[in-house]
XYZ file of C-alpha atoms in Angstrom:
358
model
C -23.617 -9.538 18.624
C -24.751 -12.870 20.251
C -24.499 -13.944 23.492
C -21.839 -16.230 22.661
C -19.955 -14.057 20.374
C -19.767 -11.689 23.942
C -18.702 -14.262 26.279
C -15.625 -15.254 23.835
C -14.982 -11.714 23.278
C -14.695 -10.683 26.934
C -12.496 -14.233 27.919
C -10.297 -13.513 24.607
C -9.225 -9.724 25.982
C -9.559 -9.984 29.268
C -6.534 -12.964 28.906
C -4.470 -11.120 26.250
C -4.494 -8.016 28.890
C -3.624 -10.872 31.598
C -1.318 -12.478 29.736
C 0.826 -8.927 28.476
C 0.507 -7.939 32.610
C 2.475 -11.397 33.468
C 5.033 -11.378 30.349
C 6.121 -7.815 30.705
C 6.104 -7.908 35.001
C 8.665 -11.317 34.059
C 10.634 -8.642 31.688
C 10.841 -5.917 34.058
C 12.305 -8.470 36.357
C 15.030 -10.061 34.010
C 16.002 -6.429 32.767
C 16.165 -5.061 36.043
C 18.594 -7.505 37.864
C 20.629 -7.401 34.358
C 20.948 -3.620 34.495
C 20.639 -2.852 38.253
C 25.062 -2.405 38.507
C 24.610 0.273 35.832
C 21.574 2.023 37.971
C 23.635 1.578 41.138
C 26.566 3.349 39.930
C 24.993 5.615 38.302
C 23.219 6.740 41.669
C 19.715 6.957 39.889
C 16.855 6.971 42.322
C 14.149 4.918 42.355
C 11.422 7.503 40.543
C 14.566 8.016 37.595
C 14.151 4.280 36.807
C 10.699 3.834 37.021
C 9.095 6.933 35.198
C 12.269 7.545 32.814
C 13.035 4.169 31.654
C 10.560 1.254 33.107
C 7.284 3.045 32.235
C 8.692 4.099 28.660
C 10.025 0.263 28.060
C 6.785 -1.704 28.827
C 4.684 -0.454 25.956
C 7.919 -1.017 23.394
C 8.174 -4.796 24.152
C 4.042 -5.186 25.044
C 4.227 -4.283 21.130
C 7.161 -6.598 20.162
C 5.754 -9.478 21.616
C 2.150 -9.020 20.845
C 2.418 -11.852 18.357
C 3.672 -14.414 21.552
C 0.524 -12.690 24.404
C -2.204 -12.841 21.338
C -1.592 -16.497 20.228
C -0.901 -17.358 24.174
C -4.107 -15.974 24.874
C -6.179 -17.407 22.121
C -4.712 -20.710 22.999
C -5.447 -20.343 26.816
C -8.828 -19.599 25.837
C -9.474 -22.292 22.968
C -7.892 -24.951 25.023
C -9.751 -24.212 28.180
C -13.150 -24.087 26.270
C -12.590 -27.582 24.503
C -11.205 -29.073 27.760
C -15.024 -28.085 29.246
C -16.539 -29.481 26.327
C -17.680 -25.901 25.452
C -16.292 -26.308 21.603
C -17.928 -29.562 21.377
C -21.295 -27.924 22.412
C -21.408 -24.728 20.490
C -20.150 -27.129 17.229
C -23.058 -29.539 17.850
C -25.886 -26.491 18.304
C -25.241 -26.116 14.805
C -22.912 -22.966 14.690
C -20.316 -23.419 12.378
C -16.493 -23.152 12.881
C -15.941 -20.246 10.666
C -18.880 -18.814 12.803
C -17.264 -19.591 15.861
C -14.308 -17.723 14.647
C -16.235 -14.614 14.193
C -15.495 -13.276 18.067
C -11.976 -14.014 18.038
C -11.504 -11.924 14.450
C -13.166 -9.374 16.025
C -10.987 -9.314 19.347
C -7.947 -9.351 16.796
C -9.136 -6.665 15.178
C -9.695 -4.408 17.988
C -6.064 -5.516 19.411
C -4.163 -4.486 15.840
C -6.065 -1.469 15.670
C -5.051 -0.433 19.087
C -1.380 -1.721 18.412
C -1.124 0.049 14.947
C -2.103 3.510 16.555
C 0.594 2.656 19.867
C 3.303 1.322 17.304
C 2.610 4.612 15.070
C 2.421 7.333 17.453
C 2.664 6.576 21.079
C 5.183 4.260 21.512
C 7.893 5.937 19.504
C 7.367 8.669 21.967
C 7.760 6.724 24.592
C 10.891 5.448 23.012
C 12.416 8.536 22.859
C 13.261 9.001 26.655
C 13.703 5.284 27.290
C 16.620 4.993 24.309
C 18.411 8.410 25.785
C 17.914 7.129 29.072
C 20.315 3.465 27.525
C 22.476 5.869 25.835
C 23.296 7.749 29.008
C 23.764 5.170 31.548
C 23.529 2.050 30.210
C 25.559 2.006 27.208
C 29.036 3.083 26.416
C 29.844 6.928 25.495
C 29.242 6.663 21.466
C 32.214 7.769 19.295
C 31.706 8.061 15.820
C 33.491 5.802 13.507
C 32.878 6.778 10.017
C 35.731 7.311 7.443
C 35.723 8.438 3.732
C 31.849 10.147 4.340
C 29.888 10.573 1.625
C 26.609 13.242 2.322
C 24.876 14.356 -1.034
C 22.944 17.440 0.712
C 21.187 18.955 -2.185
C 20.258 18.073 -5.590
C 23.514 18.990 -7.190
C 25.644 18.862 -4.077
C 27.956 16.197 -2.439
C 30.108 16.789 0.831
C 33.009 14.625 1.994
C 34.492 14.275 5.073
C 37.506 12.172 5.912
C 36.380 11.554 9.443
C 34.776 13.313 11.970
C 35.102 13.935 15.882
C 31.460 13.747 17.201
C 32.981 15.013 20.928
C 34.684 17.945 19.781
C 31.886 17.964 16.654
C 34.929 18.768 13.668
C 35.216 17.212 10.818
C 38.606 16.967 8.479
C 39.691 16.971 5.459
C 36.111 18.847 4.308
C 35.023 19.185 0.575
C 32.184 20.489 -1.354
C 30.937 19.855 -4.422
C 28.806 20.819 -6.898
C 28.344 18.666 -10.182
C 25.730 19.848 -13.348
C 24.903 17.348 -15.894
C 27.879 15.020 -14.699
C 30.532 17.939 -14.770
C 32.281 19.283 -11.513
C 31.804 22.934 -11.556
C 32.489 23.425 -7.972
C 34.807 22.644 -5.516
C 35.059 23.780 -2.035
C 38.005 22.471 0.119
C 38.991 23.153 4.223
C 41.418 21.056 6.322
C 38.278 21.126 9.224
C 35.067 22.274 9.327
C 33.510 22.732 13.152
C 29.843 23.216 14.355
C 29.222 26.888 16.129
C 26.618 25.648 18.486
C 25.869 29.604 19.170
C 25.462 30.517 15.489
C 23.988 27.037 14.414
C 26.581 27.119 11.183
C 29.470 25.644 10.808
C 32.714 27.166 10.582
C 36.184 27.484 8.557
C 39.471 28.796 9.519
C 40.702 28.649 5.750
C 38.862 27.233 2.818
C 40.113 26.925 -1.402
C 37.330 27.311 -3.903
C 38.071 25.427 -7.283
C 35.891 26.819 -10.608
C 35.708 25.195 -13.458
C 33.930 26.592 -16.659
C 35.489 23.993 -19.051
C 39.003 24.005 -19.509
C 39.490 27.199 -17.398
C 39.806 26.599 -13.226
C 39.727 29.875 -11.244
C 41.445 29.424 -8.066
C 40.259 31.640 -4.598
C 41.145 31.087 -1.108
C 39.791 32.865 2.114
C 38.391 32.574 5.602
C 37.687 32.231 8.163
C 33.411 31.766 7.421
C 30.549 30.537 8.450
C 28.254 29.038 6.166
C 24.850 26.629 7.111
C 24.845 23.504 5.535
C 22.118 20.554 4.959
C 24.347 18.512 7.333
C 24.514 18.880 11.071
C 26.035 17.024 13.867
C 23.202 14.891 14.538
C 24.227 13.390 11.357
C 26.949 12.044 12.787
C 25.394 10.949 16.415
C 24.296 8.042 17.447
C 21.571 6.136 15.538
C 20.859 3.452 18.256
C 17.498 2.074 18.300
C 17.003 5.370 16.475
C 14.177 3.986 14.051
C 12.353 2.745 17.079
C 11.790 6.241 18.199
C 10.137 7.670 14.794
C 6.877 8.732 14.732
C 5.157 7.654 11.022
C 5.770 11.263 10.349
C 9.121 11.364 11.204
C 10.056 7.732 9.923
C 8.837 9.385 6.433
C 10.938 12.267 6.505
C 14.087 10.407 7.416
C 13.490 7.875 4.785
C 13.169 10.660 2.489
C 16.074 12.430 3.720
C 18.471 9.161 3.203
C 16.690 8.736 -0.170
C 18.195 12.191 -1.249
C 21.251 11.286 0.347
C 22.093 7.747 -0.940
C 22.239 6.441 2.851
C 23.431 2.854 3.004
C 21.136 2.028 6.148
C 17.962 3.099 4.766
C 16.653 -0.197 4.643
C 16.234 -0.586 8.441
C 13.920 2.305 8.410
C 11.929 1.171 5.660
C 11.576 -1.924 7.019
C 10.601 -0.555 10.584
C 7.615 1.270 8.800
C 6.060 -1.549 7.047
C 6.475 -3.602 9.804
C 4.299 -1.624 11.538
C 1.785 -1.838 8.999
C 2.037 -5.562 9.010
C 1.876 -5.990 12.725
C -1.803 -5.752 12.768
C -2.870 -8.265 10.211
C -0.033 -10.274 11.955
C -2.475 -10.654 14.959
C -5.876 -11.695 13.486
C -3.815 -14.701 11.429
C -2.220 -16.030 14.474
C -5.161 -15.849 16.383
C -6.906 -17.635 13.806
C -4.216 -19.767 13.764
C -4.059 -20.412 17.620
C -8.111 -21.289 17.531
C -7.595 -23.714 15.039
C -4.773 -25.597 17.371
C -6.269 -25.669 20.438
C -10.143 -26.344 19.085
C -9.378 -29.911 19.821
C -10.346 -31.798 23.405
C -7.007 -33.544 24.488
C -5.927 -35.621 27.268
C -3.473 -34.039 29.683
C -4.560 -30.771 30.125
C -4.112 -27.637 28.374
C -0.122 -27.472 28.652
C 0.738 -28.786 25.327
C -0.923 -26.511 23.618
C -0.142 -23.498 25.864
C 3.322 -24.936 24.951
C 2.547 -25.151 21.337
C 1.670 -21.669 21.256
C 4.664 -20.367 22.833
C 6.594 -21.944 20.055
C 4.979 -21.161 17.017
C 4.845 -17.139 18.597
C 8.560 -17.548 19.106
C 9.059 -18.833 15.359
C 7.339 -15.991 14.296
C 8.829 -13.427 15.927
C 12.428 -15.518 14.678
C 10.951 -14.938 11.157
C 10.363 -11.717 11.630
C 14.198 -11.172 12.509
C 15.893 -12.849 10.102
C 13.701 -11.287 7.348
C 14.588 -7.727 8.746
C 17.900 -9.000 8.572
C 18.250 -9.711 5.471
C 16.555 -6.301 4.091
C 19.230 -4.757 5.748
C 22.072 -6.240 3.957
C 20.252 -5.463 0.753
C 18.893 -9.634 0.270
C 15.376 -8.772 -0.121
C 13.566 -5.685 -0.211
C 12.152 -4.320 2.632
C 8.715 -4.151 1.311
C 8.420 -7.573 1.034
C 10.688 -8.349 3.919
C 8.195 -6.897 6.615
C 5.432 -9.652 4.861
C 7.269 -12.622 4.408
C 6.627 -14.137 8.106
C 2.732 -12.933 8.078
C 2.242 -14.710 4.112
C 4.212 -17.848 5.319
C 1.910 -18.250 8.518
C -1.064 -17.325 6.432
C -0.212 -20.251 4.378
C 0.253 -22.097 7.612
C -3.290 -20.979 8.506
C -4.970 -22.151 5.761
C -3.659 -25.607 5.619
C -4.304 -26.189 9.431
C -8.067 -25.057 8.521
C -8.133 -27.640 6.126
C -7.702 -30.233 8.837
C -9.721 -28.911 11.419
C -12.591 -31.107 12.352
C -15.904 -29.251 12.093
């Protein structure tokens, strides 16, 4: 590596790490005084909010606004290099633009890299105790709202519930089912079913069994019982900002589990996982991107296209949204809904390299 290629490097990194200190000490700040009436009647101490929530939420949105703090920091760095005539200089000794590009690649590189692996592993973690620590004093005690539930919990089973009480954890109006080749051959019926936290089964005061072998149906009641299920009450618990606290691991799994089931929100999930695959290449295109924008010497300062930058982060990240909205409501797949924003600015990219001056 060149001399040059190390003195970009080391301004590139050491401003993204500056710039994602400043943007997420402004967040702590906005979130705080937005959520410090729920802290204060809560009576949580000091060390609760910090180490429970504060330290658990910086790494979640240093992720989700990576896009903004790279291209901010490429920009910063561009602009402030052309304003010194540095661009002009390093053009002129006969290194080329793509050349010049080299460093920043590089710095992008090492950023998605260390993003994929926080976004994959860590973070999700981290999620874990700052979403329980929302759900417990910051949002509103969750009651589940489902009616008419459909589980399939095996390859030839199906479960209904009518509704369900996730406080008192009983459902009503329970059936089971079990259909071969398209024919109901089982049928399993109890006014309620409740979870035995002790056993870990769920139990039946009275239950009817319905057999059917063609035109004959054998009739048996009994109870009470106990049986274990594929279904348990964390089925029926909250699911807020659940898919931000999977693991790859565990994303997999419950994408496969809703897959068996025929969930309706499996498309969030999906989306969530190649998202995070995205993310990285995300980060070397918008840094390209921001190099490209801010290569040029202008009057004024380096405000513009600090300003610039800001924007074109903030339309990303809007992309991003709407195209995870609309895999969600079935509009697009999810696949392609997690590339959509990173193959539009690519596109952007290229035609912006077309016109830089070299």
């Amino acid at each position: 590596m060149k001399l040059l290629d190390k003195y970009i490097l080391k301004k590139f990194l050491t401003t993204f790490v500056f710039v994602v200190i400043i943007l997420m000490a402004v967040i702590c700040v906005i979130d705080f005084v937005e959520k410090n009436d729920d802290f204060i009647q809560n009576n949580l101490s000091a060390r609760t909010i910090i180490f429970d929530y504060y330290i658990n939420m910086i790494p979640f949105y240093a992720n989700l606004l990576s896009p903004i703090t790279v291209f901010i920091a490429t920009v910063f760095v561009t602009a402030k290099l052309a304003s010194h005539t540095e661009i002009v200089a390093i053009l002129s000794s006969g290194v080329s633009f793509k050349r010049m590009l080299v460093p920043y690649i590089i710095g992008s590189v090492v950023i998605g890299i260390f993003i994929f692996f926080f976004s994959a592993y860590v973070i999700p973690n981290a999620n874990k105790t700052r979403v329980a620590f929302e759900i417990k004093y910051v949002k509103n005690p969750y009651t589940y709202e489902g009616r008419n539930v459909h589980f399939r919990i095996g390859p030839e089973t199906y479960a209904y519930l009518e509704s369900y009480n996730n406080h008192a954890n009983v459902g009503y109006k329970f059936t089971l089912e079990t259909i071969k080749k398209q024919e109901l051959v089982r049928k399993l019926a109890s006014e309620s079913i409740r979870w035995d936290s002790t056993k870990q089964k769920w139990h039946m005061d009275a239950y009817t069994l319905r057999t059917f072998n063609g035109d004959k149906e054998t009739v048996t009641t009994g109870g009470p019982v106990d049986t274990t299920l594929n279904m348990l009450p964390k089925d029926f618990a909250s699911t807020y900002r659940m898919r931000e606290t999977l693991t790859m691991a565990e994303l997999d799994d419950v994408i496969k589990e809703k897959q068996m089931r025929g969930a309706t929100d499996i498309a969030e999930f999906m989306t969530e996982k190649y998202e995070r695959y995205s993310y990285p290449f995300a980060i070397t295109v918008l840094t390209v991107i921001g190099v490209i924008l801010s290569s040029r010497k202008v009057r004024g300062g380096v405000g513009f296209q600090i300003a610039l930058g800001f924007i074109l982060a903030f339309i990303f990240i809007i992309f991003v949204m709407m195209s995870r909205s609309l895999a969600q409501v079935g509009g697009i797949p999810p696949q392609l809904a997690a590339w959509i924003p990173l193959a539009v600015f690519s596109v952007i990219g290229v035609v912006l390299y077309k016109t830089v001056p070299r």
